[in-house]
Coordinates of C-alpha atoms in Angstrom, one line a residue:
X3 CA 57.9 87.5 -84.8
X4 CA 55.0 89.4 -86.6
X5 CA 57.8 91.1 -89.0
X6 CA 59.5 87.4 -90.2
X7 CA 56.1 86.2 -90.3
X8 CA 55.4 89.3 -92.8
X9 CA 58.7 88.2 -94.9
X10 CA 57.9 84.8 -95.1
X11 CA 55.1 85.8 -97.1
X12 CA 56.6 88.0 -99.4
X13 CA 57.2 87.0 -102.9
X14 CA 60.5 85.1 -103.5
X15 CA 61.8 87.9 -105.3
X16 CA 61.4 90.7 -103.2
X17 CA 62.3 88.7 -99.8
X18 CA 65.7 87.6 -101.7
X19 CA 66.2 91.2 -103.0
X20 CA 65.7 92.1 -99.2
X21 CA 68.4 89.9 -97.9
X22 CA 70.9 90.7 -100.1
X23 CA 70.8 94.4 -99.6
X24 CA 71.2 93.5 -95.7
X25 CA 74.4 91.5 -96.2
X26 CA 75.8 94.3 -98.9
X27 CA 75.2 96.8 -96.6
X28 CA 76.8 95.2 -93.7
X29 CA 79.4 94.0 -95.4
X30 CA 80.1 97.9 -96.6
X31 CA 79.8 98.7 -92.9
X32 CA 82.8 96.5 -91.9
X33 CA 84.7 96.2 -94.8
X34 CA 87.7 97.9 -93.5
X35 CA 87.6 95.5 -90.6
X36 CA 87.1 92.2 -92.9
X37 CA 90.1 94.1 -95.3
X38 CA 92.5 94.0 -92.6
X39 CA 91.9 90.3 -91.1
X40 CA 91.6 89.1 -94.7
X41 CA 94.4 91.0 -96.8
X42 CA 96.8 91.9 -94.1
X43 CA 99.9 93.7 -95.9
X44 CA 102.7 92.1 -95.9
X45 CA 105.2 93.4 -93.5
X46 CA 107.9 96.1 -95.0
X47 CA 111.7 94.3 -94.7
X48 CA 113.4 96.3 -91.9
X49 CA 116.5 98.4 -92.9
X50 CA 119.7 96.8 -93.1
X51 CA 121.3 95.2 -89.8
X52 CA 124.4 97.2 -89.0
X53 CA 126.1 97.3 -85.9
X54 CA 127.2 101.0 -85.6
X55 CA 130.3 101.9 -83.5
X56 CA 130.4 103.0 -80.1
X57 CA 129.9 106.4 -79.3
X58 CA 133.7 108.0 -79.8
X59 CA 134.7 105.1 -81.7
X60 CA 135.0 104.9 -86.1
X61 CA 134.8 101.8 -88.4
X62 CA 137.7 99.4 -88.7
X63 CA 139.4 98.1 -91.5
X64 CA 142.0 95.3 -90.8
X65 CA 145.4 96.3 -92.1
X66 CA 145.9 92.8 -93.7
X67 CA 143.4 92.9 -96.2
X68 CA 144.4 96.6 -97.4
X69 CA 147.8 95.5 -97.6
X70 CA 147.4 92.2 -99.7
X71 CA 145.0 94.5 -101.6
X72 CA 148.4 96.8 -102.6
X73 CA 150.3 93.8 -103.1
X74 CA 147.9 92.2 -105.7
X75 CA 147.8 95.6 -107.7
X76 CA 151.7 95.8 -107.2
X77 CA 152.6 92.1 -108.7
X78 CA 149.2 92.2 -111.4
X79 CA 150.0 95.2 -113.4
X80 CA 146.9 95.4 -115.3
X81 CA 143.0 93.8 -115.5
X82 CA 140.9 93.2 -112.5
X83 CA 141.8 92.3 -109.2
X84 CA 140.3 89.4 -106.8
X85 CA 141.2 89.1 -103.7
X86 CA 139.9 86.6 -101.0
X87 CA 141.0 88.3 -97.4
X88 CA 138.8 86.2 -95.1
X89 CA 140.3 82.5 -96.6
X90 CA 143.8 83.3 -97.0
X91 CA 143.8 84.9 -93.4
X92 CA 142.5 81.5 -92.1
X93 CA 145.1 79.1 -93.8
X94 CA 147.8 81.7 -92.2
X95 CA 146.6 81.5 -89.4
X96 CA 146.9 77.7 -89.4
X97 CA 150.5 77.6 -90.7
X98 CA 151.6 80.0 -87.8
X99 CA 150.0 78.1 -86.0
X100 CA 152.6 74.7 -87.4
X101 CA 155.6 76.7 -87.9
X102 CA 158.4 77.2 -86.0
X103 CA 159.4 80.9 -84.7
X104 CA 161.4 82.0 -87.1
X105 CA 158.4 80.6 -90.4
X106 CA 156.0 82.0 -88.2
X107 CA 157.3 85.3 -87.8
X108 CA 156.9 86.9 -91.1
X109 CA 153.4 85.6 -90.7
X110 CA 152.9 87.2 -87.3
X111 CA 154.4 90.8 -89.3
X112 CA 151.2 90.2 -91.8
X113 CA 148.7 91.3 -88.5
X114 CA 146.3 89.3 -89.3
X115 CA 142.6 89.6 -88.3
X116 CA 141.3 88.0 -84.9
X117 CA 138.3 86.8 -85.8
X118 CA 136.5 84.8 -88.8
X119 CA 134.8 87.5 -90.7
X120 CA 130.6 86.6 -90.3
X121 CA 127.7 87.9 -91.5
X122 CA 124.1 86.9 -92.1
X123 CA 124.6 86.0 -95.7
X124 CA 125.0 82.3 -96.6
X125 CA 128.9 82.4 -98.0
X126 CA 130.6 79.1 -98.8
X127 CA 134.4 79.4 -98.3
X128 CA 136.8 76.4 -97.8
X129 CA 140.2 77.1 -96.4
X130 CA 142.5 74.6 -96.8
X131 CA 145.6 72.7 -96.5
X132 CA 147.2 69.4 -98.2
X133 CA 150.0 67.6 -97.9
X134 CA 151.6 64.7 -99.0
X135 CA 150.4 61.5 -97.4
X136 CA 153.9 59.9 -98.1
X137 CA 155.5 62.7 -95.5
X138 CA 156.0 61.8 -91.9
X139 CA 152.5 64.4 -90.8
X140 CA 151.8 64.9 -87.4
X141 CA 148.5 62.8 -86.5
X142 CA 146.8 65.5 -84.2
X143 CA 146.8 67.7 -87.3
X144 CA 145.7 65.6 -90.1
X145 CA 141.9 66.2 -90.9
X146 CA 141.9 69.1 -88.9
X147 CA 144.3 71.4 -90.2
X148 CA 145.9 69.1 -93.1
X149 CA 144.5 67.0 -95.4
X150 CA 146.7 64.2 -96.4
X151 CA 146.4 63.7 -100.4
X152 CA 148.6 61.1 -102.3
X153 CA 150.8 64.0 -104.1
X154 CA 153.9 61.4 -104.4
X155 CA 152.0 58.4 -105.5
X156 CA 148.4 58.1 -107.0
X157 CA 148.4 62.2 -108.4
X158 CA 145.3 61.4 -110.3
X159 CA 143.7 60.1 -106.8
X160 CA 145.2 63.1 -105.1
X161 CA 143.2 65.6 -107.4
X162 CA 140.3 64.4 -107.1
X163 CA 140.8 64.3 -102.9
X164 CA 141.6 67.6 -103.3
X165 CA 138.9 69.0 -105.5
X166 CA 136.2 66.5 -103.8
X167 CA 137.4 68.6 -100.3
X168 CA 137.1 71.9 -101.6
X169 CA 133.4 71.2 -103.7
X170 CA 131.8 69.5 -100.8
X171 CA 132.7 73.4 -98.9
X172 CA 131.7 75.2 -101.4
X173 CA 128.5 73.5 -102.6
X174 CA 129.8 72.5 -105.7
X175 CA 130.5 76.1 -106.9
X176 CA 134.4 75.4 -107.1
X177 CA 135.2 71.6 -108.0
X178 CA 138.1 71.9 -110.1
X179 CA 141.1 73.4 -108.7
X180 CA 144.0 70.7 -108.5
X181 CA 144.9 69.5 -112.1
X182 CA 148.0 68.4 -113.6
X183 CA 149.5 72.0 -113.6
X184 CA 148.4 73.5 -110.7
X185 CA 149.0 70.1 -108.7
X186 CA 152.2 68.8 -110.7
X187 CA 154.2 66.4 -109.7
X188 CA 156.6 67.0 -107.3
X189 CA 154.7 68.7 -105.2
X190 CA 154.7 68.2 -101.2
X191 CA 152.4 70.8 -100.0
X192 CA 149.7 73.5 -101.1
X193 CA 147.4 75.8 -99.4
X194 CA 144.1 76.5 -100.8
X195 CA 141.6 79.9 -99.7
X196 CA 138.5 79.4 -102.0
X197 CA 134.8 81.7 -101.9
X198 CA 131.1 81.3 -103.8
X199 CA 128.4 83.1 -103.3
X200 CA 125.2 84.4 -105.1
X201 CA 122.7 86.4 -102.7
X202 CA 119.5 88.5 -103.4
X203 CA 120.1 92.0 -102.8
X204 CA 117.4 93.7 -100.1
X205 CA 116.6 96.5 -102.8
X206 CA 115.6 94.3 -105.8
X207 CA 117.1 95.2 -109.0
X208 CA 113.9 94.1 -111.5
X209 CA 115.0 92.0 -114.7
X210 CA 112.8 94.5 -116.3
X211 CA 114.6 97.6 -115.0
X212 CA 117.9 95.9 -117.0
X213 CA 119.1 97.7 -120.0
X214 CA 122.5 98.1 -122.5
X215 CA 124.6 100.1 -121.7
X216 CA 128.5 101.0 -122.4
X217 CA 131.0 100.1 -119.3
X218 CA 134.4 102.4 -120.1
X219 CA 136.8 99.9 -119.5
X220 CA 140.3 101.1 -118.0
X221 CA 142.4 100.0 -121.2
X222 CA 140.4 102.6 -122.7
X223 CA 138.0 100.4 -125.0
X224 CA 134.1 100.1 -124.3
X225 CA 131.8 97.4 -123.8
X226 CA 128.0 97.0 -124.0
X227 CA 127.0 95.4 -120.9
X228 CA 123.7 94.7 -119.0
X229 CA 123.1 97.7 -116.4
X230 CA 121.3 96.6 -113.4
X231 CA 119.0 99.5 -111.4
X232 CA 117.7 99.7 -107.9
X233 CA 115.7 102.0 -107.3
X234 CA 115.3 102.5 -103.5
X235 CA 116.5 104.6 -100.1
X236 CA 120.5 104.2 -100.1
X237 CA 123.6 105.4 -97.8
X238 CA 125.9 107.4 -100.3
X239 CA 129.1 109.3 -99.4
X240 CA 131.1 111.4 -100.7
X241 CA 134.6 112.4 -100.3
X242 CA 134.9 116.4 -99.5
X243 CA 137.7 116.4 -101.4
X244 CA 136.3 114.4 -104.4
X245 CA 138.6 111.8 -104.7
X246 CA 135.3 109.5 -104.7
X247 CA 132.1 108.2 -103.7
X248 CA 130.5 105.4 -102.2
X249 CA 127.3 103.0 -101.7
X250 CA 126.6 100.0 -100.0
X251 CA 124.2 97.4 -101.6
X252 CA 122.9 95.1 -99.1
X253 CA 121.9 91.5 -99.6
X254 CA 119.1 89.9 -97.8
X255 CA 119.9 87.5 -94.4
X256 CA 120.2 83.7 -95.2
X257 CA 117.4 81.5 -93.7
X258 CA 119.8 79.5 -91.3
X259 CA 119.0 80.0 -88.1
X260 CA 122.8 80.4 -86.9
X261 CA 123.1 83.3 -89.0
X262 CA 119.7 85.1 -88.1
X263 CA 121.3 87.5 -85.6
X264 CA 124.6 88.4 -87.6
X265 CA 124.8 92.2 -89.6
X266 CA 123.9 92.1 -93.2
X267 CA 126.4 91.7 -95.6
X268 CA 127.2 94.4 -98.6
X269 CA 128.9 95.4 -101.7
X270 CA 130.4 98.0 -100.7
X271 CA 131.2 100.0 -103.4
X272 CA 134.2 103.0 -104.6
X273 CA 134.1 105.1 -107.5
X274 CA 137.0 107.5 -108.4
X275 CA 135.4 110.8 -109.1
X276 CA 138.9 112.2 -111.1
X277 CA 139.0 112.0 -114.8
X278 CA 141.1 108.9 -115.3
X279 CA 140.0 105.7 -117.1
X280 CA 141.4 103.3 -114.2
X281 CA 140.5 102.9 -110.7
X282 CA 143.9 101.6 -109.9
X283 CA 145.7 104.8 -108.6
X284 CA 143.0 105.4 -106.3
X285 CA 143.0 101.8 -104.8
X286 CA 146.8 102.3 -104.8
X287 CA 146.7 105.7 -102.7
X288 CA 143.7 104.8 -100.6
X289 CA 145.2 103.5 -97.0
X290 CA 143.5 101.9 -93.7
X291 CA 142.6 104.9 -92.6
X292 CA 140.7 105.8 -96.2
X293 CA 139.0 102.8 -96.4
X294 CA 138.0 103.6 -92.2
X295 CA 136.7 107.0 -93.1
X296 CA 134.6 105.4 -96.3
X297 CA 133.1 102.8 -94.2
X298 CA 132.8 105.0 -91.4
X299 CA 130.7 107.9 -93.4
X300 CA 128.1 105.3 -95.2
X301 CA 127.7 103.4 -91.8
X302 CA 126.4 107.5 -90.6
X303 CA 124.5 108.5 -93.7
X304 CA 120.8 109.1 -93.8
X305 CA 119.7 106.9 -96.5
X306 CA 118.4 108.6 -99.4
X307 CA 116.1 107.7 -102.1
X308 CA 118.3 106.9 -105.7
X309 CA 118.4 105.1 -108.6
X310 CA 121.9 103.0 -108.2
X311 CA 123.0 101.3 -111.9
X312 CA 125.9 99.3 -111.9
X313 CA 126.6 96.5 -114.5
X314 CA 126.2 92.9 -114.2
X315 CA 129.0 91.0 -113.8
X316 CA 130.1 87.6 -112.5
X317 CA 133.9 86.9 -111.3
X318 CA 134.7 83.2 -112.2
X319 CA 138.2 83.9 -110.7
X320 CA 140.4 80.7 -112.4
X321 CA 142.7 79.0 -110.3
X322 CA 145.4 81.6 -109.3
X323 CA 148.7 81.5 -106.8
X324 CA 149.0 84.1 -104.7
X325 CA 152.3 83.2 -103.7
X326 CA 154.2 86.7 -105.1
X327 CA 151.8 88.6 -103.5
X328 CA 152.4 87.3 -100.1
X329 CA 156.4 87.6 -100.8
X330 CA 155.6 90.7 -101.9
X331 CA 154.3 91.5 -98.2
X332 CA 157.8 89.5 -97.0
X333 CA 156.4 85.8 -95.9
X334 CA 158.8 84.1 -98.7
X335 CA 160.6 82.1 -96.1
X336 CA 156.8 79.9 -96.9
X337 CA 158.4 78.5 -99.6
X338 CA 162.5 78.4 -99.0
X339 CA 163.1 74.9 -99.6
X340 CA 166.2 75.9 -96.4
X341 CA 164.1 77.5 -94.1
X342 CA 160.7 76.6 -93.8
X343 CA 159.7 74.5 -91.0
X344 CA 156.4 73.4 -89.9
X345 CA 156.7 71.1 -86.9
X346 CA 153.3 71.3 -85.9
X347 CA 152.5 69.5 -89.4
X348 CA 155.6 67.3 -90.6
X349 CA 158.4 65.7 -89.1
X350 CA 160.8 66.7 -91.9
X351 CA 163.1 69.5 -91.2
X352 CA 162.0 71.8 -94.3
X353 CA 158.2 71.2 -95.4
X354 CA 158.0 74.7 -97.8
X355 CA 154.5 75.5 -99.4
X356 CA 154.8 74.8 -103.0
X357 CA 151.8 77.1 -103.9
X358 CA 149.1 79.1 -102.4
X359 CA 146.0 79.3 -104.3
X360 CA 142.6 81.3 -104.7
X361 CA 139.7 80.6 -106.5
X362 CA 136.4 82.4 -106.3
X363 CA 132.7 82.1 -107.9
X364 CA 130.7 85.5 -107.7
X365 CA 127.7 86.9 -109.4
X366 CA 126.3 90.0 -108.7
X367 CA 122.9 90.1 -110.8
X368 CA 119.3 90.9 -110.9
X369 CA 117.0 90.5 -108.1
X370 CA 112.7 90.4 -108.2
X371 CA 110.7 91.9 -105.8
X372 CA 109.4 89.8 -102.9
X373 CA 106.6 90.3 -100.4
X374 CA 107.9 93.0 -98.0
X375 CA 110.2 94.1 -100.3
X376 CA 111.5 98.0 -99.0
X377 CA 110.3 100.6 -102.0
X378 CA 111.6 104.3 -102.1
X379 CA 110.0 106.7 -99.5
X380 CA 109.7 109.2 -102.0
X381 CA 110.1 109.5 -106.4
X382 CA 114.7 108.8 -106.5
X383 CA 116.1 112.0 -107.2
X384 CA 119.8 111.2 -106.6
X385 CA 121.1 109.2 -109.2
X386 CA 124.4 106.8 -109.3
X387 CA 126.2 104.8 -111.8
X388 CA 128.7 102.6 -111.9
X389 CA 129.6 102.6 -115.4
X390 CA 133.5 102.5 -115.6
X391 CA 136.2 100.6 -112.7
X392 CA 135.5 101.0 -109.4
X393 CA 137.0 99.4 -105.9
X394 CA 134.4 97.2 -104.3
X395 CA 134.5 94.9 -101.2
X396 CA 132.2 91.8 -100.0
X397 CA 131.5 92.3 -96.2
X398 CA 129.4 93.4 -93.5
X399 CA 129.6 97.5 -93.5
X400 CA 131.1 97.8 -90.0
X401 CA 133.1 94.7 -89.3
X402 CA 136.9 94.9 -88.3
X403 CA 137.5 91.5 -89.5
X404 CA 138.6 90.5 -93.3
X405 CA 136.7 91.0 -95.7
X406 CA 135.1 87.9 -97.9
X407 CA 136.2 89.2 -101.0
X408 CA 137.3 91.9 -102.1
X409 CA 138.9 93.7 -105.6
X410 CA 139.3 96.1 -108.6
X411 CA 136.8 96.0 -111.7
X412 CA 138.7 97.4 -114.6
X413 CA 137.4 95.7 -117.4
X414 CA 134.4 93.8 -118.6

């Protein structure tokens, strides 16, 4: 009591001087305490989710994919290649489903993958069929497998059905597939396999970190493009008998809960190491087993800190028919006008595909920093670029099932 009586009667100067020296130096004396409830750090993004194989076991790649891959590069002889594995898988699956044995064989010979491919990115895909409304279709099957679309009587009407369809799947990202040639008239039936996506990559690649650079095209001409840099801890692999060597670039998990618990999707990609301008022989000679061993050896590696550049580029893949790639794998009985038969869809006898088209809408660009964001452990010292063609696949690293997309980049 005697001692506030005493500072009650100090000057207000001095008492005031007094108090704030008190607070300062108990504030000194907990700061670290009042730091850590105040300006808690954010929390550091956890690696990558990857399910790993079981112990005696190695990555998967399903067959079909590599094989439409070969057939893609076999019937486009030059420029890039964009393939969508997980889409088209689906719509055969639902016309093996429809056909009668001997359609649904040569489908059955294309093996394809059990399973939707999934992953905790947000990927819109819309895999699709349409047929005429004038046909005699099977009602169990319509708007579940088969869309009916006025192909024989309002065309205009039946374009915009189809292109509604597909945009309300994909988000809007692909809107105008069916037109006057893709969709003439005439035709009965058409499948459609269509992919968008745009994620954020869990290593940001900084705006700032952009610069030109020349990408050495395959047809032997070079083009100044944006390089985009990550600078982080990477898997990286190598082939012991440098053929190649590989990344994975992983994107960051989508905010739906449904996906929450899936593996992370990657670019995967596949860089010859041999002196040649193209990445087309290797994609050529690379087999299951190849692309098992790739996956296999970046799903084991340490990470590492690096610098990875690799250009920016989009894929606005225009509408294309795949229809002489899959005769090229030996499923043309699809479209005999004799011998196709889908009972499960159409009354009619013969109910051949007319086409089979892919469409695609992918950007792979710049990504900022965000709270959490993972930085290297330690200053890069391996560095890898991506500045000429190169193999690359959209999927999760370890999954058996098709990939979402999946191609060559020769030229930019």
């Amino acid at each position: 009591m005697k001692i506030l009586q005493k500072l009650r009667e100090l000057p207000p100067i001095i008492k005031n001087g007094i108090i704030i020296t008190a607070v300062a130096f108990t504030i000194g004396v907990f700061y670290p305490y009042i730091r850590d409830v105040l300006m808690s750090q954010p929390l550091q993004q956890a690696g990558p989710r990857i399910t790993l194989p079981a112990e005696g076991e190695t990555v998967q790649t399903d067959a079909f994919s590599i094989n439409l891959l070969h057939a893609a590069l076999q019937t486009t002889q030059e420029g890039n290649i964009v393939i969508t594995p997980n889409a088209i898988a689906v719509c055969l699956e639902h016309l093996q489903q429809a056909a009668d044995e001997q359609t649904a064989a040569p489908i059955r010979a294309l093996r394809l993958p059990t399973q939707m491919q999934e992953s905790s990115a947000t990927i819109r895909e819309a895999a699709c069929l349409f047929a005429d409304s004038s046909a005699e279709l099977k009602p169990t099957r319509q708007n579940s497998i088969v869309f009916p679309v006025a192909l024989t009587g309002n065309l205009a009407g039946a374009h915009r059905d189809i292109n509604g369809r597909i945009s309300t799947y994909t988000d809007g990202a692909v809107s105008h597939l069916a037109n006057s040639v893709t969709v003439p008239r005439g035709y009965h039936f058409i499948a459609t396999a269509v992919l968008s996506f745009r994620g954020s990559w869990q290593v940001p690649m900084p705006l700032h970190l952009t610069e030109k650079s020349k990408f050495d095209n395959a047809d032997g001409s070079r083009t100044e493009v944006q390089m985009m840099k990550a600078e982080g801890d990477f898997r990286i692999a190598t082939d012991p008998a440098g053929k190649w060597v590989a990344t994975a670039l992983f994107y960051r998990s989508s905010t739906e809960p449904a996906l929450a618990t899936k593996d992370d999707c990657a670019l995967i990609l596949i860089r010859p190491l041999t002196k040649q301008l193209s990445a087309r022989p290797l994609a050529e000679q690379l087999q299951v087993q190849d692309y098992n061993a790739i996956r296999q050896a970046l799903a084991l590696a340490s990470p590492t800190s690096a610098t990875i550049t690799l250009p920016r580029f989009s894929l606005h893949n225009h509408t294309q028919d795949i229809s002489a790639m899959l005769c090229a794998l030996g499923a043309a009985r699809l479209y005999s006008h004799t011998e196709a038969a889908f009972p499960g869809i159409a009354e009619a006898p013969h109910f051949p595909l007319d086409a089979f088209y892919q469409q695609c809408e992918l950007s792979f660009s710049e990504c900022e920093p965000y709270p959490g964001a993972p930085s290297p452990t330690h200053a890069p010292y391996t560095k890898l670029e991506f500045s000429g063609p190169f193999i690359w696949m959209l999927a999760p690293l370890t999954s058996s099932q098709a990939p979402y997309a999946m191609g060559v980049l020769e030229n930019l």
